[in-house]
Structure formats: structure tokens, C-alpha cells
PDB file of C-alpha atoms in Angstrom:
ATOM      1  CA  MET Y1155      12.803   3.105   1.457  1.00  0.00           C
ATOM      2  CA  HIS Y1156      15.100   2.532   4.406  1.00  0.00           C
ATOM      3  CA  ARG Y1157      17.159   4.823   6.581  1.00  0.00           C
ATOM      4  CA  PHE Y1158      20.880   4.286   6.003  1.00  0.00           C
ATOM      5  CA  ASP Y1159      21.496   3.791   9.727  1.00  0.00           C
ATOM      6  CA  ASP Y1160      18.933   0.962   9.847  1.00  0.00           C
ATOM      7  CA  CYS Y1161      20.932  -1.115   7.341  1.00  0.00           C
ATOM      8  CA  GLU Y1162      24.031  -3.195   7.956  1.00  0.00           C
ATOM      9  CA  LEU Y1163      26.168  -5.471   5.816  1.00  0.00           C
ATOM     10  CA  ARG Y1164      28.332  -7.585   8.111  1.00  0.00           C
ATOM     11  CA  SER Y1165      30.566 -10.612   7.685  1.00  0.00           C
ATOM     12  CA  ILE Y1166      28.889 -13.943   8.211  1.00  0.00           C
ATOM     13  CA  ARG Y1167      29.480 -15.547  11.591  1.00  0.00           C
ATOM     14  CA  PRO Y1168      28.862 -19.032  13.004  1.00  0.00           C
ATOM     15  CA  GLY Y1169      25.383 -18.128  14.248  1.00  0.00           C
ATOM     16  CA  ASP Y1170      24.253 -17.419  10.659  1.00  0.00           C
ATOM     17  CA  LYS Y1171      24.671 -21.014   9.491  1.00  0.00           C
ATOM     18  CA  ASP Y1172      21.073 -22.152   9.982  1.00  0.00           C
ATOM     19  CA  ILE Y1173      19.363 -19.112   8.486  1.00  0.00           C
ATOM     20  CA  LEU Y1174      21.650 -19.226   5.447  1.00  0.00           C
ATOM     21  CA  LEU Y1175      20.708 -22.875   4.853  1.00  0.00           C
ATOM     22  CA  ALA Y1176      17.014 -22.021   5.145  1.00  0.00           C
ATOM     23  CA  TRP Y1177      17.430 -19.170   2.658  1.00  0.00           C
ATOM     24  CA  ARG Y1178      19.521 -21.229   0.234  1.00  0.00           C
ATOM     25  CA  ASN Y1179      16.850 -23.938   0.268  1.00  0.00           C
ATOM     26  CA  SER Y1180      13.875 -21.595  -0.137  1.00  0.00           C
ATOM     27  CA  ASP Y1181      12.127 -21.766  -3.510  1.00  0.00           C
ATOM     28  CA  HIS Y1182      12.402 -18.032  -4.196  1.00  0.00           C
ATOM     29  CA  VAL Y1183      16.200 -18.132  -3.771  1.00  0.00           C
ATOM     30  CA  ARG Y1184      16.935 -21.512  -5.389  1.00  0.00           C
ATOM     31  CA  SER Y1185      14.914 -20.684  -8.501  1.00  0.00           C
ATOM     32  CA  ASN Y1186      17.344 -17.857  -9.354  1.00  0.00           C
ATOM     33  CA  MET Y1187      20.645 -19.451  -8.314  1.00  0.00           C
ATOM     34  CA  TYR Y1188      23.101 -21.760 -10.052  1.00  0.00           C
ATOM     35  CA  THR Y1189      22.860 -24.155  -7.104  1.00  0.00           C
ATOM     36  CA  ASP Y1190      19.184 -25.007  -7.263  1.00  0.00           C
ATOM     37  CA  HIS Y1191      18.959 -28.439  -5.648  1.00  0.00           C
ATOM     38  CA  LEU Y1192      17.912 -28.849  -2.035  1.00  0.00           C
ATOM     39  CA  ILE Y1193      21.104 -28.535  -0.028  1.00  0.00           C
ATOM     40  CA  ALA Y1194      21.655 -31.194   2.615  1.00  0.00           C
ATOM     41  CA  PRO Y1195      22.898 -30.021   6.023  1.00  0.00           C
ATOM     42  CA  GLU Y1196      26.243 -31.796   5.473  1.00  0.00           C
ATOM     43  CA  GLU Y1197      26.806 -30.028   2.137  1.00  0.00           C
ATOM     44  CA  HIS Y1198      25.913 -26.686   3.698  1.00  0.00           C
ATOM     45  CA  GLU Y1199      28.243 -27.369   6.628  1.00  0.00           C
ATOM     46  CA  ARG Y1200      31.169 -27.852   4.213  1.00  0.00           C
ATOM     47  CA  TRP Y1201      30.259 -24.707   2.260  1.00  0.00           C
ATOM     48  CA  PHE Y1202      29.824 -22.659   5.423  1.00  0.00           C
ATOM     49  CA  ALA Y1203      33.135 -23.794   6.965  1.00  0.00           C
ATOM     50  CA  SER Y1204      34.892 -22.839   3.733  1.00  0.00           C
ATOM     51  CA  ALA Y1205      33.036 -19.516   3.512  1.00  0.00           C
ATOM     52  CA  LEU Y1206      34.187 -18.486   6.985  1.00  0.00           C
ATOM     53  CA  GLN Y1207      37.836 -18.650   5.953  1.00  0.00           C
ATOM     54  CA  HIS Y1208      37.912 -18.389   2.158  1.00  0.00           C
ATOM     55  CA  PRO Y1209      41.015 -16.397   1.110  1.00  0.00           C
ATOM     56  CA  SER Y1210      39.564 -14.831  -2.046  1.00  0.00           C
ATOM     57  CA  ALA Y1211      35.926 -14.373  -1.059  1.00  0.00           C
ATOM     58  CA  GLN Y1212      33.882 -12.451   1.468  1.00  0.00           C
ATOM     59  CA  PHE Y1213      30.387 -13.438   2.514  1.00  0.00           C
ATOM     60  CA  ALA Y1214      28.038 -11.114   4.357  1.00  0.00           C
ATOM     61  CA  VAL Y1215      24.582 -10.951   5.891  1.00  0.00           C
ATOM     62  CA  PHE Y1216      22.432  -7.913   5.218  1.00  0.00           C
ATOM     63  CA  ALA Y1217      20.377  -6.867   8.241  1.00  0.00           C
ATOM     64  CA  LEU Y1218      17.550  -4.367   8.701  1.00  0.00           C
ATOM     65  CA  ARG Y1219      17.381  -2.929  12.212  1.00  0.00           C
ATOM     66  CA  GLY Y1220      19.501  -5.873  13.361  1.00  0.00           C
ATOM     67  CA  VAL Y1221      17.359  -8.576  11.730  1.00  0.00           C
ATOM     68  CA  PRO Y1222      19.082 -10.680   9.022  1.00  0.00           C
ATOM     69  CA  VAL Y1223      17.129 -10.508   5.750  1.00  0.00           C
ATOM     70  CA  GLY Y1224      19.645 -11.079   2.944  1.00  0.00           C
ATOM     71  CA  PHE Y1225      23.035 -12.265   1.769  1.00  0.00           C
ATOM     72  CA  SER Y1226      25.858 -10.792  -0.295  1.00  0.00           C
ATOM     73  CA  SER Y1227      29.008 -12.403  -1.631  1.00  0.00           C
ATOM     74  CA  LEU Y1228      32.165 -11.091  -3.224  1.00  0.00           C
ATOM     75  CA  THR Y1229      34.045 -13.957  -4.852  1.00  0.00           C
ATOM     76  CA  GLY Y1230      37.128 -14.266  -7.016  1.00  0.00           C
ATOM     77  CA  ILE Y1231      38.625 -11.290  -5.214  1.00  0.00           C
ATOM     78  CA  SER Y1232      41.842 -10.384  -7.012  1.00  0.00           C
ATOM     79  CA  ARG Y1233      43.851  -7.671  -5.303  1.00  0.00           C
ATOM     80  CA  GLU Y1234      46.337  -7.832  -8.181  1.00  0.00           C
ATOM     81  CA  HIS Y1235      43.715  -7.127 -10.853  1.00  0.00           C
ATOM     82  CA  GLN Y1236      41.389  -5.208  -8.510  1.00  0.00           C
ATOM     83  CA  ARG Y1237      38.273  -7.131  -9.461  1.00  0.00           C
ATOM     84  CA  CYS Y1238      35.714  -9.471  -7.973  1.00  0.00           C
ATOM     85  CA  THR Y1239      32.273 -10.914  -8.635  1.00  0.00           C
ATOM     86  CA  TRP Y1240      29.173  -9.945  -6.677  1.00  0.00           C
ATOM     87  CA  GLY Y1241      26.248 -12.191  -5.858  1.00  0.00           C
ATOM     88  CA  PHE Y1242      23.297 -11.562  -3.572  1.00  0.00           C
ATOM     89  CA  TYR Y1243      19.790 -12.520  -2.591  1.00  0.00           C
ATOM     90  CA  LEU Y1244      17.079 -11.450  -0.220  1.00  0.00           C
ATOM     91  CA  GLY Y1245      16.392 -14.440   1.990  1.00  0.00           C
ATOM     92  CA  GLU Y1246      13.195 -13.156   3.511  1.00  0.00           C
ATOM     93  CA  GLN Y1247      10.050 -12.429   1.527  1.00  0.00           C
ATOM     94  CA  GLY Y1248       7.605  -9.562   1.877  1.00  0.00           C
ATOM     95  CA  LEU Y1249      10.336  -7.031   2.604  1.00  0.00           C
ATOM     96  CA  PRO Y1250       9.727  -3.305   2.130  1.00  0.00           C
ATOM     97  CA  LYS Y1251      10.354  -1.801  -1.284  1.00  0.00           C
ATOM     98  CA  GLY Y1252      13.974  -0.745  -1.665  1.00  0.00           C
ATOM     99  CA  THR Y1253      15.504  -3.504   0.460  1.00  0.00           C
ATOM    100  CA  GLY Y1254      17.483  -4.935  -2.459  1.00  0.00           C
ATOM    101  CA  SER Y1255      18.714  -1.463  -3.384  1.00  0.00           C
ATOM    102  CA  ALA Y1256      19.962  -0.865   0.157  1.00  0.00           C
ATOM    103  CA  LEU Y1257      21.771  -4.216   0.162  1.00  0.00           C
ATOM    104  CA  GLY Y1258      23.281  -3.414  -3.232  1.00  0.00           C
ATOM    105  CA  TYR Y1259      24.480   0.036  -2.219  1.00  0.00           C
ATOM    106  CA  LEU Y1260      26.282  -1.344   0.840  1.00  0.00           C
ATOM    107  CA  ALA Y1261      27.845  -4.139  -1.236  1.00  0.00           C
ATOM    108  CA  LEU Y1262      29.133  -1.607  -3.783  1.00  0.00           C
ATOM    109  CA  ALA Y1263      30.509   0.605  -1.027  1.00  0.00           C
ATOM    110  CA  HIS Y1264      32.340  -2.364   0.462  1.00  0.00           C
ATOM    111  CA  ALA Y1265      33.774  -3.528  -2.876  1.00  0.00           C
ATOM    112  CA  PHE Y1266      34.915  -0.117  -4.066  1.00  0.00           C
ATOM    113  CA  ASP Y1267      35.589   1.893  -0.903  1.00  0.00           C
ATOM    114  CA  THR Y1268      36.808  -0.798   1.500  1.00  0.00           C
ATOM    115  CA  LEU Y1269      38.437  -3.359  -0.797  1.00  0.00           C
ATOM    116  CA  GLY Y1270      39.579  -0.871  -3.444  1.00  0.00           C
ATOM    117  CA  MET Y1271      38.230  -2.872  -6.377  1.00  0.00           C
ATOM    118  CA  TYR Y1272      38.330  -1.369  -9.854  1.00  0.00           C
ATOM    119  CA  LYS Y1273      35.736  -3.699 -11.411  1.00  0.00           C
ATOM    120  CA  LEU Y1274      32.752  -5.443  -9.895  1.00  0.00           C
ATOM    121  CA  SER Y1275      31.245  -8.142 -12.111  1.00  0.00           C
ATOM    122  CA  SER Y1276      27.958  -9.937 -11.699  1.00  0.00           C
ATOM    123  CA  GLU Y1277      25.816 -12.486 -13.508  1.00  0.00           C
ATOM    124  CA  ALA Y1278      22.083 -13.105 -13.596  1.00  0.00           C
ATOM    125  CA  PHE Y1279      19.803 -15.462 -15.433  1.00  0.00           C
ATOM    126  CA  ALA Y1280      18.109 -13.600 -18.287  1.00  0.00           C
ATOM    127  CA  PHE Y1281      14.727 -14.569 -16.816  1.00  0.00           C
ATOM    128  CA  ASN Y1282      15.557 -12.906 -13.473  1.00  0.00           C
ATOM    129  CA  HIS Y1283      14.058  -9.534 -14.356  1.00  0.00           C
ATOM    130  CA  ALA Y1284      14.093  -8.240 -10.770  1.00  0.00           C
ATOM    131  CA  SER Y1285      17.835  -8.849 -10.430  1.00  0.00           C
ATOM    132  CA  LEU Y1286      18.583  -7.278 -13.800  1.00  0.00           C
ATOM    133  CA  ALA Y1287      16.486  -4.227 -12.902  1.00  0.00           C
ATOM    134  CA  LEU Y1288      18.336  -3.841  -9.603  1.00  0.00           C
ATOM    135  CA  HIS Y1289      21.717  -4.100 -11.320  1.00  0.00           C
ATOM    136  CA  ARG Y1290      20.687  -1.418 -13.796  1.00  0.00           C
ATOM    137  CA  LYS Y1291      19.344   0.811 -11.015  1.00  0.00           C
ATOM    138  CA  LEU Y1292      22.749   0.523  -9.321  1.00  0.00           C
ATOM    139  CA  GLY Y1293      24.514   1.523 -12.542  1.00  0.00           C
ATOM    140  CA  PHE Y1294      25.734  -1.844 -13.787  1.00  0.00           C
ATOM    141  CA  ARG Y1295      26.134  -2.141 -17.533  1.00  0.00           C
ATOM    142  CA  GLU Y1296      25.572  -5.268 -19.555  1.00  0.00           C
ATOM    143  CA  GLU Y1297      28.870  -6.616 -20.880  1.00  0.00           C
ATOM    144  CA  GLY Y1298      27.440  -9.541 -22.762  1.00  0.00           C
ATOM    145  CA  ARG Y1299      25.259 -12.583 -22.759  1.00  0.00           C
ATOM    146  CA  LEU Y1300      26.232 -16.221 -22.497  1.00  0.00           C
ATOM    147  CA  VAL Y1301      23.620 -17.815 -24.748  1.00  0.00           C
ATOM    148  CA  GLU Y1302      22.070 -21.111 -23.611  1.00  0.00           C
ATOM    149  CA  HIS Y1303      24.934 -21.322 -21.150  1.00  0.00           C
ATOM    150  CA  TYR Y1304      23.307 -23.046 -18.188  1.00  0.00           C
ATOM    151  CA  LEU Y1305      21.050 -26.094 -18.041  1.00  0.00           C
ATOM    152  CA  LYS Y1306      18.468 -25.410 -15.354  1.00  0.00           C
ATOM    153  CA  GLN Y1307      15.657 -27.861 -14.754  1.00  0.00           C
ATOM    154  CA  GLY Y1308      16.041 -29.264 -18.261  1.00  0.00           C
ATOM    155  CA  GLN Y1309      15.962 -25.855 -19.979  1.00  0.00           C
ATOM    156  CA  ARG Y1310      18.906 -23.991 -21.513  1.00  0.00           C
ATOM    157  CA  GLN Y1311      19.200 -20.540 -19.945  1.00  0.00           C
ATOM    158  CA  ASP Y1312      21.059 -17.395 -20.988  1.00  0.00           C
ATOM    159  CA  ILE Y1313      23.301 -15.659 -18.478  1.00  0.00           C
ATOM    160  CA  VAL Y1314      23.572 -11.859 -18.563  1.00  0.00           C
ATOM    161  CA  CYS Y1315      27.047 -10.583 -17.649  1.00  0.00           C
ATOM    162  CA  LEU Y1316      27.129  -7.180 -15.949  1.00  0.00           C
ATOM    163  CA  ALA Y1317      29.800  -4.896 -14.542  1.00  0.00           C
ATOM    164  CA  LYS Y1318      30.294  -1.660 -12.662  1.00  0.00           C
ATOM    165  CA  PHE Y1319      33.592   0.210 -12.433  1.00  0.00           C
ATOM    166  CA  SER Y1320      35.099   2.300  -9.666  1.00  0.00           C
ATOM    167  CA  ASN Y1321      35.091   5.494 -11.755  1.00  0.00           C
ATOM    168  CA  GLN Y1322      31.307   5.120 -12.176  1.00  0.00           C
ATOM    169  CA  TRP Y1323      30.972   4.538  -8.442  1.00  0.00           C
ATOM    170  CA  GLY Y1324      32.991   7.646  -7.708  1.00  0.00           C
ATOM    171  CA  SER Y1325      30.749   9.805  -9.862  1.00  0.00           C
ATOM    172  CA  ASP Y1326      27.383   8.370  -8.814  1.00  0.00           C
ATOM    173  CA  ARG Y1327      27.919   7.280  -5.191  1.00  0.00           C
ATOM    174  CA  GLN Y1328      25.955  10.147  -3.630  1.00  0.00           C
ATOM    175  CA  ALA Y1329      23.137   9.994  -6.180  1.00  0.00           C
ATOM    176  CA  LEU Y1330      22.803   6.255  -5.547  1.00  0.00           C
ATOM    177  CA  ARG Y1331      22.765   6.784  -1.800  1.00  0.00           C
ATOM    178  CA  ASP Y1332      19.995   9.347  -2.228  1.00  0.00           C
ATOM    179  CA  LEU Y1333      18.118   6.905  -4.485  1.00  0.00           C
ATOM    180  CA  CYS Y1334      18.523   3.915  -2.150  1.00  0.00           C
ATOM    181  CA  PHE Y1335      17.904   5.499   1.252  1.00  0.00           C
ATOM    182  CA  SER Y1336      15.400   7.902   2.751  1.00  0.00           C
ATOM    183  CA  PRO Y1337      16.652  11.218   4.098  1.00  0.00           C
ATOM    184  CA  GLU Y1338      17.995  10.874   7.639  1.00  0.00           C
ATOM    185  CA  GLY Y1339      15.368  11.440  10.258  1.00  0.00           C
ATOM    186  CA  VAL Y1340      12.495  10.270   8.044  1.00  0.00           C
TER     187      VAL Y1340
END
């Protein structure tokens, strides 16, 4: 478990380009993402340039004690409808237990407290048990399942649709913080 003050979720910046490409191309990330082919530097360059200035998305690096270890995205941000979609991954392997929870807590805080979203949606492959467990730990509820929705490496895969609402966040924010972070000073 991490100390809250040791964790940071910050906007991506130009110096993050290379590490994000390495993470996106790593087997443990690609195997759980929609984009699962090896990404050429030119393709990543286009994505990264767009990500830096995308009007309805925010992309962030999650750092532990200043060291980048993960990525979070909020896409389809609609101020009118107060909703967006969350995606994330841990780029580094062998991280301490609770790293994903810390990333998730900070992403929820940003979506609900900073952006004022009402609904935060997310999707995960049904085979991605770790992601589904993290979503549930953070209080997401399953809204449905898209059956055989995505063709991945020749196999039809189900997508689990999840959501968390601001009223849930308001009532469980402190309990989640206590669950995701060690007491200060520990």
C-alpha cells in the first residue's frame, strides 16, 4: 500500500512520449488493450501529438515517488452530459500491491472532483480479471456485457461495461482513500 503523498497523476508531457510507446508495446499491456498490434514510432507520434491537445480527452501519467509507472485516460469527455470514459494500465511490472488502486483513486478524484463528471464509464475484456477486480474494488458496477463484441487474435471476446456515478463517489470517497492508501506517516 502506498502513501497518498507518494502518488501523483499528472498530465502527459512531451518527455513521456518514449516511455508511453514502450508501455503500449509491452506484452502485458497490449494483451489487454483494444490496440494490440506493435505500434510503430510514426503511429505513436501521431497519437501522442493528438493526445497532447485533444479537446475532449485527458491523458495522464501515474508516478510513484516521481517515477512514471502507469497511464490513465479520460476520453469522450462531455461537459454537457457530465460523463466520460476511463482507461488505464500499469506500464511497469513487479509494482507493489495496491499500485493500481492508487492510480484508480486519483483518476476517480480527477474525474469527479476536478472535472465535475456525473458518470464515469469503463470497459474491460471479460478475460481481464485483474481489471474487473480493480473496478469492483473502486465501486464500479457492471452495466452490461457486449457479447462476442471484439475480435482479438482470431477469438471473439466479450466486453464488460462498467460505471461509477458521482453520488457513489461522494458517499465512498473517504472509505476508498483509506482502502487505497496507507495511513500518513507509515
